[in-house]
């Protein structure tokens, strides 16, 4: 149960980080700064991918051991 709660909050935090990084990517790309845009774009992809992998892996593990996946809200 504690692992599920940790993964849920970590996933939400990474999702928020991905949204903020996406905003920075669009801002940097709009102003023509290619270096920071590439860094922000990579950060967006990594944060979103890590969030999906953590949450998906935890749900898969819960189904594998026949546990009901708890809801955070």
Short mmCIF file of C-alpha atoms in Angstrom, two decimals:
data_model
loop_
_atom_site.label_atom_id
_atom_site.label_comp_id
_atom_site.label_asym_id
_atom_site.label_seq_id
_atom_site.Cartn_x
_atom_site.Cartn_y
_atom_site.Cartn_z
CA UNK A 1 0.00 0.00 0.00
CA UNK A 2 2.82 2.42 0.80
CA UNK A 3 4.49 1.62 -2.53
CA UNK A 4 1.28 2.41 -4.40
CA UNK A 5 0.91 5.71 -2.58
CA UNK A 6 4.54 6.65 -3.27
CA UNK A 7 4.23 5.77 -6.96
CA UNK A 8 0.97 7.71 -7.27
CA UNK A 9 2.45 10.90 -5.84
CA UNK A 10 5.71 10.45 -7.75
CA UNK A 11 3.70 9.95 -10.94
CA UNK A 12 1.67 13.09 -10.32
CA UNK A 13 4.84 15.05 -9.62
CA UNK A 14 6.51 13.77 -12.77
CA UNK A 15 3.38 14.58 -14.76
CA UNK A 16 3.44 18.13 -13.45
CA UNK A 17 7.14 18.34 -14.27
CA UNK A 18 6.42 17.11 -17.80
CA UNK A 19 3.75 19.80 -18.31
CA UNK A 20 6.07 22.53 -17.01
CA UNK A 21 8.92 21.25 -19.16
CA UNK A 22 6.62 21.20 -22.19
CA UNK A 23 5.77 24.85 -21.56
CA UNK A 24 9.46 25.69 -21.34
CA UNK A 25 10.09 23.75 -24.55
CA UNK A 26 7.41 25.68 -26.43
CA UNK A 27 8.66 28.98 -25.07
CA UNK A 28 12.29 28.28 -25.99
CA UNK A 29 11.36 26.96 -29.42
CA UNK A 30 9.13 29.97 -30.07
CA UNK A 31 11.95 32.39 -29.32
CA UNK A 32 14.43 30.42 -31.42
CA UNK A 33 16.69 29.08 -28.65
CA UNK A 34 17.41 25.59 -29.99
CA UNK A 35 19.74 24.41 -27.21
CA UNK A 36 17.36 25.00 -24.30
CA UNK A 37 14.46 23.77 -26.44
CA UNK A 38 16.19 20.44 -27.00
CA UNK A 39 16.97 20.07 -23.29
CA UNK A 40 13.37 20.92 -22.31
CA UNK A 41 12.00 18.56 -24.97
CA UNK A 42 14.12 15.69 -23.72
CA UNK A 43 13.07 16.51 -20.15
CA UNK A 44 9.42 16.39 -21.20
CA UNK A 45 9.75 12.99 -22.84
CA UNK A 46 11.77 11.52 -19.95
CA UNK A 47 9.42 12.81 -17.23
CA UNK A 48 6.27 11.68 -19.03
CA UNK A 49 7.76 8.29 -19.89
CA UNK A 50 8.99 7.69 -16.38
CA UNK A 51 5.62 8.63 -14.89
CA UNK A 52 3.77 6.29 -17.23
CA UNK A 53 6.25 3.47 -16.62
CA UNK A 54 6.07 3.80 -12.83
CA UNK A 55 2.28 3.91 -12.67
CA UNK A 56 1.83 1.24 -15.34
CA UNK A 57 4.34 -1.07 -13.68
CA UNK A 58 2.67 -0.71 -10.30
CA UNK A 59 -0.77 -1.43 -11.74
CA UNK A 60 0.60 -4.44 -13.59
CA UNK A 61 2.23 -5.72 -10.39
CA UNK A 62 -1.00 -5.27 -8.44
CA UNK A 63 -2.93 -7.26 -11.05
CA UNK A 64 -0.22 -9.93 -11.11
CA UNK A 65 -0.47 -10.57 -7.35
CA UNK A 66 -4.29 -10.23 -7.49
CA UNK A 67 -4.49 -7.06 -5.43
CA UNK A 68 -7.07 -4.37 -5.97
CA UNK A 69 -5.31 -1.25 -7.19
CA UNK A 70 -6.08 1.44 -4.62
CA UNK A 71 -7.32 4.82 -5.77
CA UNK A 72 -5.53 7.92 -4.50
CA UNK A 73 -8.60 10.13 -4.58
#
